[in-house]
Short mmCIF file of N, CA, C and O in Angstrom, two decimals:
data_model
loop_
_atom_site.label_atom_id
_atom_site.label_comp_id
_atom_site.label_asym_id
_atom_site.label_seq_id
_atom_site.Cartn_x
_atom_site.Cartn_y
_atom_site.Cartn_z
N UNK A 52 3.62 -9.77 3.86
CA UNK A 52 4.06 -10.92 3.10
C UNK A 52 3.55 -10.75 1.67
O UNK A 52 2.42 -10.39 1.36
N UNK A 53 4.70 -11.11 0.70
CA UNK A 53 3.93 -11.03 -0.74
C UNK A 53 4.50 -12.33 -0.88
O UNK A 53 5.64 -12.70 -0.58
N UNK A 54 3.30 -13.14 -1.49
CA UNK A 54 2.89 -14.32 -2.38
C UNK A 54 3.90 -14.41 -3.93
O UNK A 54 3.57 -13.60 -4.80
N UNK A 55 4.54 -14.93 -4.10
CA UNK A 55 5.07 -14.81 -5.66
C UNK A 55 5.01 -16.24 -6.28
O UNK A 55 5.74 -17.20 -6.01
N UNK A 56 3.95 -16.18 -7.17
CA UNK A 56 3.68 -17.23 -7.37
C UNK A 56 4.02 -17.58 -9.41
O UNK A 56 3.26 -17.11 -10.26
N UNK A 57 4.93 -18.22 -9.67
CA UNK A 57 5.22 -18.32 -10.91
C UNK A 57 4.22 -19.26 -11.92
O UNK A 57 3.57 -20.23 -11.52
N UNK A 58 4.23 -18.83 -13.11
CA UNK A 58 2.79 -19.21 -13.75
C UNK A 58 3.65 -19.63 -15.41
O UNK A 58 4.09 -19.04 -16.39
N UNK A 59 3.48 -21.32 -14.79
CA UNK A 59 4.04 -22.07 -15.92
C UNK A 59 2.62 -22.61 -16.58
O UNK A 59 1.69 -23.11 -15.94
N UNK A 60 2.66 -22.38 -18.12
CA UNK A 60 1.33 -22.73 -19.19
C UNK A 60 1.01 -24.33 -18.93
O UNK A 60 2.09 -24.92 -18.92
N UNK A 61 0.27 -24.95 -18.78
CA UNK A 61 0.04 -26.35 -18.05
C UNK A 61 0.99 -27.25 -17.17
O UNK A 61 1.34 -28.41 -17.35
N UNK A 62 1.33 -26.31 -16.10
CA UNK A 62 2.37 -27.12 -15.26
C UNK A 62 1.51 -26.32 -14.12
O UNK A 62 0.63 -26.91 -13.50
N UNK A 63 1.76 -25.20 -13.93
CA UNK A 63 1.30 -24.55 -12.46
C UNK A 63 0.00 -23.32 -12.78
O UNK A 63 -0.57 -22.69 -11.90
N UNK A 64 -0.22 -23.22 -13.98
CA UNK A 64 -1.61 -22.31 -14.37
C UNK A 64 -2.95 -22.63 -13.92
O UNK A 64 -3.83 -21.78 -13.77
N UNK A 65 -3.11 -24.15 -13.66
CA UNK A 65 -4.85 -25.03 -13.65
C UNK A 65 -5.68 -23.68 -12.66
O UNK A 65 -5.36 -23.12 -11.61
N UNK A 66 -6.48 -23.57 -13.31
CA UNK A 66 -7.44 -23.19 -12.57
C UNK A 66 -7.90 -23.99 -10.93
O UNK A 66 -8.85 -23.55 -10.28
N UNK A 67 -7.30 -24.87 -10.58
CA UNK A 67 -7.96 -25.77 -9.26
C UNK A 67 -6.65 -25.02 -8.09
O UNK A 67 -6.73 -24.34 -7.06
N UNK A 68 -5.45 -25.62 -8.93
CA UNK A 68 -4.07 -24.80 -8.44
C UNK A 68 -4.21 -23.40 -7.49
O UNK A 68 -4.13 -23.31 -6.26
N UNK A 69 -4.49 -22.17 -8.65
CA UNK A 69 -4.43 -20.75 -8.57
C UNK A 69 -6.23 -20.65 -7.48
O UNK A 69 -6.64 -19.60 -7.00
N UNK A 70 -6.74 -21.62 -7.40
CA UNK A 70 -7.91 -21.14 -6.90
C UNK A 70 -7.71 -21.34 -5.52
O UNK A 70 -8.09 -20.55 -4.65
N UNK A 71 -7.00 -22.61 -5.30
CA UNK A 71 -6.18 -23.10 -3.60
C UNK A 71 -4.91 -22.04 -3.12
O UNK A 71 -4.54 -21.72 -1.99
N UNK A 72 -4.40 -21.64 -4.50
CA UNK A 72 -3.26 -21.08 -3.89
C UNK A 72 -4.57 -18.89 -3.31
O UNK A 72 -4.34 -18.23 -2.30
N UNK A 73 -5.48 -18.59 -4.20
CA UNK A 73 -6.19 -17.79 -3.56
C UNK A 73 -6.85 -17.68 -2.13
O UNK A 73 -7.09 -16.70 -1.43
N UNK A 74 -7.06 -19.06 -1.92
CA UNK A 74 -7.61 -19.48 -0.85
C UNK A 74 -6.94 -19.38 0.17
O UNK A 74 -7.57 -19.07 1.18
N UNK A 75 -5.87 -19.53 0.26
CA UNK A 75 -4.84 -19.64 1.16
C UNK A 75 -4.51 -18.16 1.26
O UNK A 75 -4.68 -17.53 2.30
N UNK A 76 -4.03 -17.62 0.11
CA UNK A 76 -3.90 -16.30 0.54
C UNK A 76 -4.59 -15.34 1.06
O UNK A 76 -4.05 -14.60 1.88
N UNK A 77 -5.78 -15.17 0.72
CA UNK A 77 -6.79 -14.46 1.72
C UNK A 77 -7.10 -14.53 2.51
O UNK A 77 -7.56 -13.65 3.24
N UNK A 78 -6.91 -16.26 2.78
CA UNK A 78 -7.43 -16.51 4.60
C UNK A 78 -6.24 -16.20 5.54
O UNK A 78 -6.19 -16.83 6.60
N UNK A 79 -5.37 -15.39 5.31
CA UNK A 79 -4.06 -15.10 5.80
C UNK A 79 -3.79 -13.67 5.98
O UNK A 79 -3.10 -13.07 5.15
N UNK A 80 -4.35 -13.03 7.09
CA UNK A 80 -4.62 -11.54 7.31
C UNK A 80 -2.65 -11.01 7.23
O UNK A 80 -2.28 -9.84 7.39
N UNK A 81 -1.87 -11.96 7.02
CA UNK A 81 -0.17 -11.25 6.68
C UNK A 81 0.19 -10.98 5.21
O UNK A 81 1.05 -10.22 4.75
N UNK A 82 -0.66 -11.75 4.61
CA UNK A 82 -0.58 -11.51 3.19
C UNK A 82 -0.94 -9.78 2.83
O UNK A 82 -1.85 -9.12 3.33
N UNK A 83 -0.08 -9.40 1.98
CA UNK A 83 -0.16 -8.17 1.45
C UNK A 83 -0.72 -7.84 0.05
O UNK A 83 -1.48 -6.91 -0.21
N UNK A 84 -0.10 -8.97 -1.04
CA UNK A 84 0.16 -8.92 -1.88
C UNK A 84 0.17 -10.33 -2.85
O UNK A 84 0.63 -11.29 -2.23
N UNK A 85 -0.13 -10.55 -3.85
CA UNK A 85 0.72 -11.33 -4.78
C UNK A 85 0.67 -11.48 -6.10
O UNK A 85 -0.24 -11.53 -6.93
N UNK A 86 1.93 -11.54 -6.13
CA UNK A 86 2.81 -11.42 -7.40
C UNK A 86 3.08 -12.46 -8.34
O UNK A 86 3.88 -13.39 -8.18
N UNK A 87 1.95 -12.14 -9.87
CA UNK A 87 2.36 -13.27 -10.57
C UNK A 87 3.00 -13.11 -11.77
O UNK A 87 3.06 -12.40 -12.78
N UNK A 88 3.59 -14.32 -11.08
CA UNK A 88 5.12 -14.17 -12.10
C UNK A 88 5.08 -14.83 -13.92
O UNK A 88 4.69 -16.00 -13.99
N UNK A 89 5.32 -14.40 -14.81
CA UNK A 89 4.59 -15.34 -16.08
C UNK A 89 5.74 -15.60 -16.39
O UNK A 89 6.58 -14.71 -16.54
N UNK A 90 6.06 -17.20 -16.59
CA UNK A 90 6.92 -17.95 -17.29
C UNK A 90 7.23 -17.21 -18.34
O UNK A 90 6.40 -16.67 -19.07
N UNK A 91 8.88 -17.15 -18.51
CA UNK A 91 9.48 -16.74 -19.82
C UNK A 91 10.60 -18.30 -20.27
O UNK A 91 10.61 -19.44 -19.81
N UNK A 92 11.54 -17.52 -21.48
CA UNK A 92 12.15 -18.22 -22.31
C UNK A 92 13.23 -17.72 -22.03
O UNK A 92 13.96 -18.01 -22.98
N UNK A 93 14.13 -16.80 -20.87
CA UNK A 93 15.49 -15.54 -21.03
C UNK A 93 16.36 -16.70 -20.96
O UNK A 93 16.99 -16.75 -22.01
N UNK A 94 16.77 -17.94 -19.96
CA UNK A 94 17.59 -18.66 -20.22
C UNK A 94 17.46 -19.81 -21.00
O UNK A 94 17.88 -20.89 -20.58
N UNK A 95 16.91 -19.70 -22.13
CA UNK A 95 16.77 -20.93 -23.35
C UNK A 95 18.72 -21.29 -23.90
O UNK A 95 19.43 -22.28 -24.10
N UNK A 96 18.81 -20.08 -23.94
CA UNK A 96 19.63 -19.95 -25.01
C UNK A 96 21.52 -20.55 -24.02
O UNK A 96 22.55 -21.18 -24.29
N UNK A 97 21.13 -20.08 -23.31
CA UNK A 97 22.55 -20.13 -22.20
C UNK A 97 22.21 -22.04 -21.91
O UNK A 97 23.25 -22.70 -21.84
N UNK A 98 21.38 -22.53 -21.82
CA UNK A 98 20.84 -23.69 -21.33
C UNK A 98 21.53 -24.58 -22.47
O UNK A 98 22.18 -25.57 -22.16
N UNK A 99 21.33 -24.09 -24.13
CA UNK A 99 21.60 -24.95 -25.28
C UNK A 99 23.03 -24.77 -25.18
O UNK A 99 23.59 -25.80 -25.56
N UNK A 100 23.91 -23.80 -24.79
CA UNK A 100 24.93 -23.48 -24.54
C UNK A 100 26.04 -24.80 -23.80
O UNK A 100 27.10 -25.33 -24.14
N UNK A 101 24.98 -24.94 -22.51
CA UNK A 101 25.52 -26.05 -22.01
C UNK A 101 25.18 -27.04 -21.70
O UNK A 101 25.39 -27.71 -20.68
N UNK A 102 24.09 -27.34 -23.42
CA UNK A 102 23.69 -28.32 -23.71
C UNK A 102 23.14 -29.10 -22.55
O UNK A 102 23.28 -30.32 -22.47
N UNK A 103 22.33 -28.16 -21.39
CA UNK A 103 21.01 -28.78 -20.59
C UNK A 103 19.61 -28.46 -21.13
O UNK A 103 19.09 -27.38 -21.43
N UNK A 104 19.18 -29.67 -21.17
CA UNK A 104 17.78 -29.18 -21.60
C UNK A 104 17.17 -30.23 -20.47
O UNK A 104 17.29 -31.39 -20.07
N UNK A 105 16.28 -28.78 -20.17
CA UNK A 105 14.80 -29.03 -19.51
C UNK A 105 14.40 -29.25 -19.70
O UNK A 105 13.75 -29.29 -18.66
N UNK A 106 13.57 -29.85 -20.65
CA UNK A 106 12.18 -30.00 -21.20
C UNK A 106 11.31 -29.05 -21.07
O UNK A 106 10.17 -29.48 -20.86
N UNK A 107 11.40 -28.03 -21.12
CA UNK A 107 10.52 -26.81 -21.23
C UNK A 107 10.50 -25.86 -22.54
O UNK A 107 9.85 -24.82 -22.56
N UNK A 108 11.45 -26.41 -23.82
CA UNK A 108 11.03 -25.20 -24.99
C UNK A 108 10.41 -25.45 -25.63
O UNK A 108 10.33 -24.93 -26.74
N UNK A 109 9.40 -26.71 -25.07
CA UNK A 109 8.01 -26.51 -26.12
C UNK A 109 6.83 -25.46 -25.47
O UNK A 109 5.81 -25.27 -26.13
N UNK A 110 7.06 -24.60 -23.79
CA UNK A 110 6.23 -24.32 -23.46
C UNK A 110 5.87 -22.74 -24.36
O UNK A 110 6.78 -22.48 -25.16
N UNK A 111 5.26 -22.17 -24.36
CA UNK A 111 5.07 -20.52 -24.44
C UNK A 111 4.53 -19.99 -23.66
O UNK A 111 3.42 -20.36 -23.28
N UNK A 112 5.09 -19.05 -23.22
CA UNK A 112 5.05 -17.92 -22.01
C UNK A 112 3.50 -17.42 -22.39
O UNK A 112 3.03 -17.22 -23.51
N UNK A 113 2.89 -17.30 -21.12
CA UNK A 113 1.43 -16.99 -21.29
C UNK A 113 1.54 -15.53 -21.36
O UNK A 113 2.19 -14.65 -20.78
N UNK A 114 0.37 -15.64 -22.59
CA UNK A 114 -0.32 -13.87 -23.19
C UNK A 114 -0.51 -12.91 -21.65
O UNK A 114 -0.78 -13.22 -20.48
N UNK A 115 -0.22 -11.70 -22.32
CA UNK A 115 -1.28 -10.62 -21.32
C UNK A 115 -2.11 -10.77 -21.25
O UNK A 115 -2.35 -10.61 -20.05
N UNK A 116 -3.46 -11.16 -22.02
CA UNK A 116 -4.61 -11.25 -21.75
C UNK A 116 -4.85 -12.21 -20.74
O UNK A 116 -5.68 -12.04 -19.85
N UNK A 117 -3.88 -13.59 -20.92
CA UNK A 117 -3.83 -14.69 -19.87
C UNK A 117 -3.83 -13.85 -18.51
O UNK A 117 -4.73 -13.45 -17.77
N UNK A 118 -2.27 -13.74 -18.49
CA UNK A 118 -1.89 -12.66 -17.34
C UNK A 118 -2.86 -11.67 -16.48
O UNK A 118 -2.81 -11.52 -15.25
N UNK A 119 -3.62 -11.13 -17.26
CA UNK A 119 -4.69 -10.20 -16.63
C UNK A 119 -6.14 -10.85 -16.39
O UNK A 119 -6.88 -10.28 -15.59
N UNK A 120 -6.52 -11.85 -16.96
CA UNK A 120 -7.49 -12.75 -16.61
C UNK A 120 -6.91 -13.51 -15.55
O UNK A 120 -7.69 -13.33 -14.61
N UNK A 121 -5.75 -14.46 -15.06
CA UNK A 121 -5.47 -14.78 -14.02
C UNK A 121 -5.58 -13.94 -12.65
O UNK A 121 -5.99 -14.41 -11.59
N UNK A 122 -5.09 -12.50 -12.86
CA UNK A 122 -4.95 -12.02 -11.98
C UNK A 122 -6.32 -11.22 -11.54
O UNK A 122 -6.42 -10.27 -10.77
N UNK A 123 -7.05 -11.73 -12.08
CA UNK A 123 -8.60 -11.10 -12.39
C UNK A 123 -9.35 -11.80 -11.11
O UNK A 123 -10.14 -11.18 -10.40
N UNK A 124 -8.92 -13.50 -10.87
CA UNK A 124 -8.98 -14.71 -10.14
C UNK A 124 -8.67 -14.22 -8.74
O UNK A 124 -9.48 -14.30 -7.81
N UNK A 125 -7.34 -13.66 -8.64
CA UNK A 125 -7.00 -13.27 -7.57
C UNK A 125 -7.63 -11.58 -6.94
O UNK A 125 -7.47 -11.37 -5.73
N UNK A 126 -8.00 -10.99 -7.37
CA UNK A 126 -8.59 -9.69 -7.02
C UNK A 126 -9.62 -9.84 -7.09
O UNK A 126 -10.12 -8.72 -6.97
N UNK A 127 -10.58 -10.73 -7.24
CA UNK A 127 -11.77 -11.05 -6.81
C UNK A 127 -11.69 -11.90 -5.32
O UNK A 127 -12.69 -11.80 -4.60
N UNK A 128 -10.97 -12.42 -5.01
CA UNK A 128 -10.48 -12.71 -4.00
C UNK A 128 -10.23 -12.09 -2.41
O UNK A 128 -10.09 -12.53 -1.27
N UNK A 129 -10.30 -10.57 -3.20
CA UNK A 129 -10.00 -9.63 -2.41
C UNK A 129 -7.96 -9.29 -2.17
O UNK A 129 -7.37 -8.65 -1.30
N UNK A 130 -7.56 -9.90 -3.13
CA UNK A 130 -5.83 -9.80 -2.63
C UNK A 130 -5.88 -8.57 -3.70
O UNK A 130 -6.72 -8.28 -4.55
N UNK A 131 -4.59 -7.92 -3.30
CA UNK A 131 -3.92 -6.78 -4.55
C UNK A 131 -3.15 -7.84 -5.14
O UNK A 131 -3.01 -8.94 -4.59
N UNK A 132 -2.53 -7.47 -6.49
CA UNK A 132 -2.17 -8.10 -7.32
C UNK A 132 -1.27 -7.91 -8.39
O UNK A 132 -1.89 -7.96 -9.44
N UNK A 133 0.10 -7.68 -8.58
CA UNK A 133 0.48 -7.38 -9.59
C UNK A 133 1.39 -8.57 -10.62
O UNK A 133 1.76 -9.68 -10.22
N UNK A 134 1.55 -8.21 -11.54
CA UNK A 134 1.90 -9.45 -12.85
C UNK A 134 3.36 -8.77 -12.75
O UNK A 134 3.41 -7.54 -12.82
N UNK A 135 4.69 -9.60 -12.56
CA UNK A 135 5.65 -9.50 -13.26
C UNK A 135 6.39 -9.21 -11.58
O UNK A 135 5.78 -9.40 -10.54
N UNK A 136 7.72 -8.74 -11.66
CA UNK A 136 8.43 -8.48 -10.28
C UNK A 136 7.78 -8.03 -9.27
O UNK A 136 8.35 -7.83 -8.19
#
């Protein structure tokens, strides 16, 4: 089983979040893997298109450094871990 867990900048990032969602995954000898996913911006533009808005283009897609400090959380954990697909 891989975990794919998407990582929106103060919506699903909290540190309390990613620490329950670790928890869970390690205590779960099917878990293989998980995969975090970092919020982007690819459908902003198609969205203004047809004039839906989310309320999401004030967010910004979290840094690599974010990215690799999160996943820093989880491999201490003992899970493998990779950022992106």
């Amino acid at each position: 089983v891989w975990i794919r867990v998407p990582l929106i900048p103060g919506i699903t990032d909290g540190d309390d979040n990613l620490a329950a969602i670790a928890r869970l995954a390690s205590s779960n000898p099917a878990v293989r893997r998980v995969c975090l996913l970092p919020y982007h911006r690819s459908g902003t533009a198609k969205r203004r298109r047809l004039h839906a808005d989310n309320g999401m283009e004030h967010i910004e897609p979290p840094t690599a450094a974010r990215m690799t400090e999160l996943a820093g959380g989880f491999e201490s954990a003992g899970l493998e871990v990779s950022i992106g697909g």
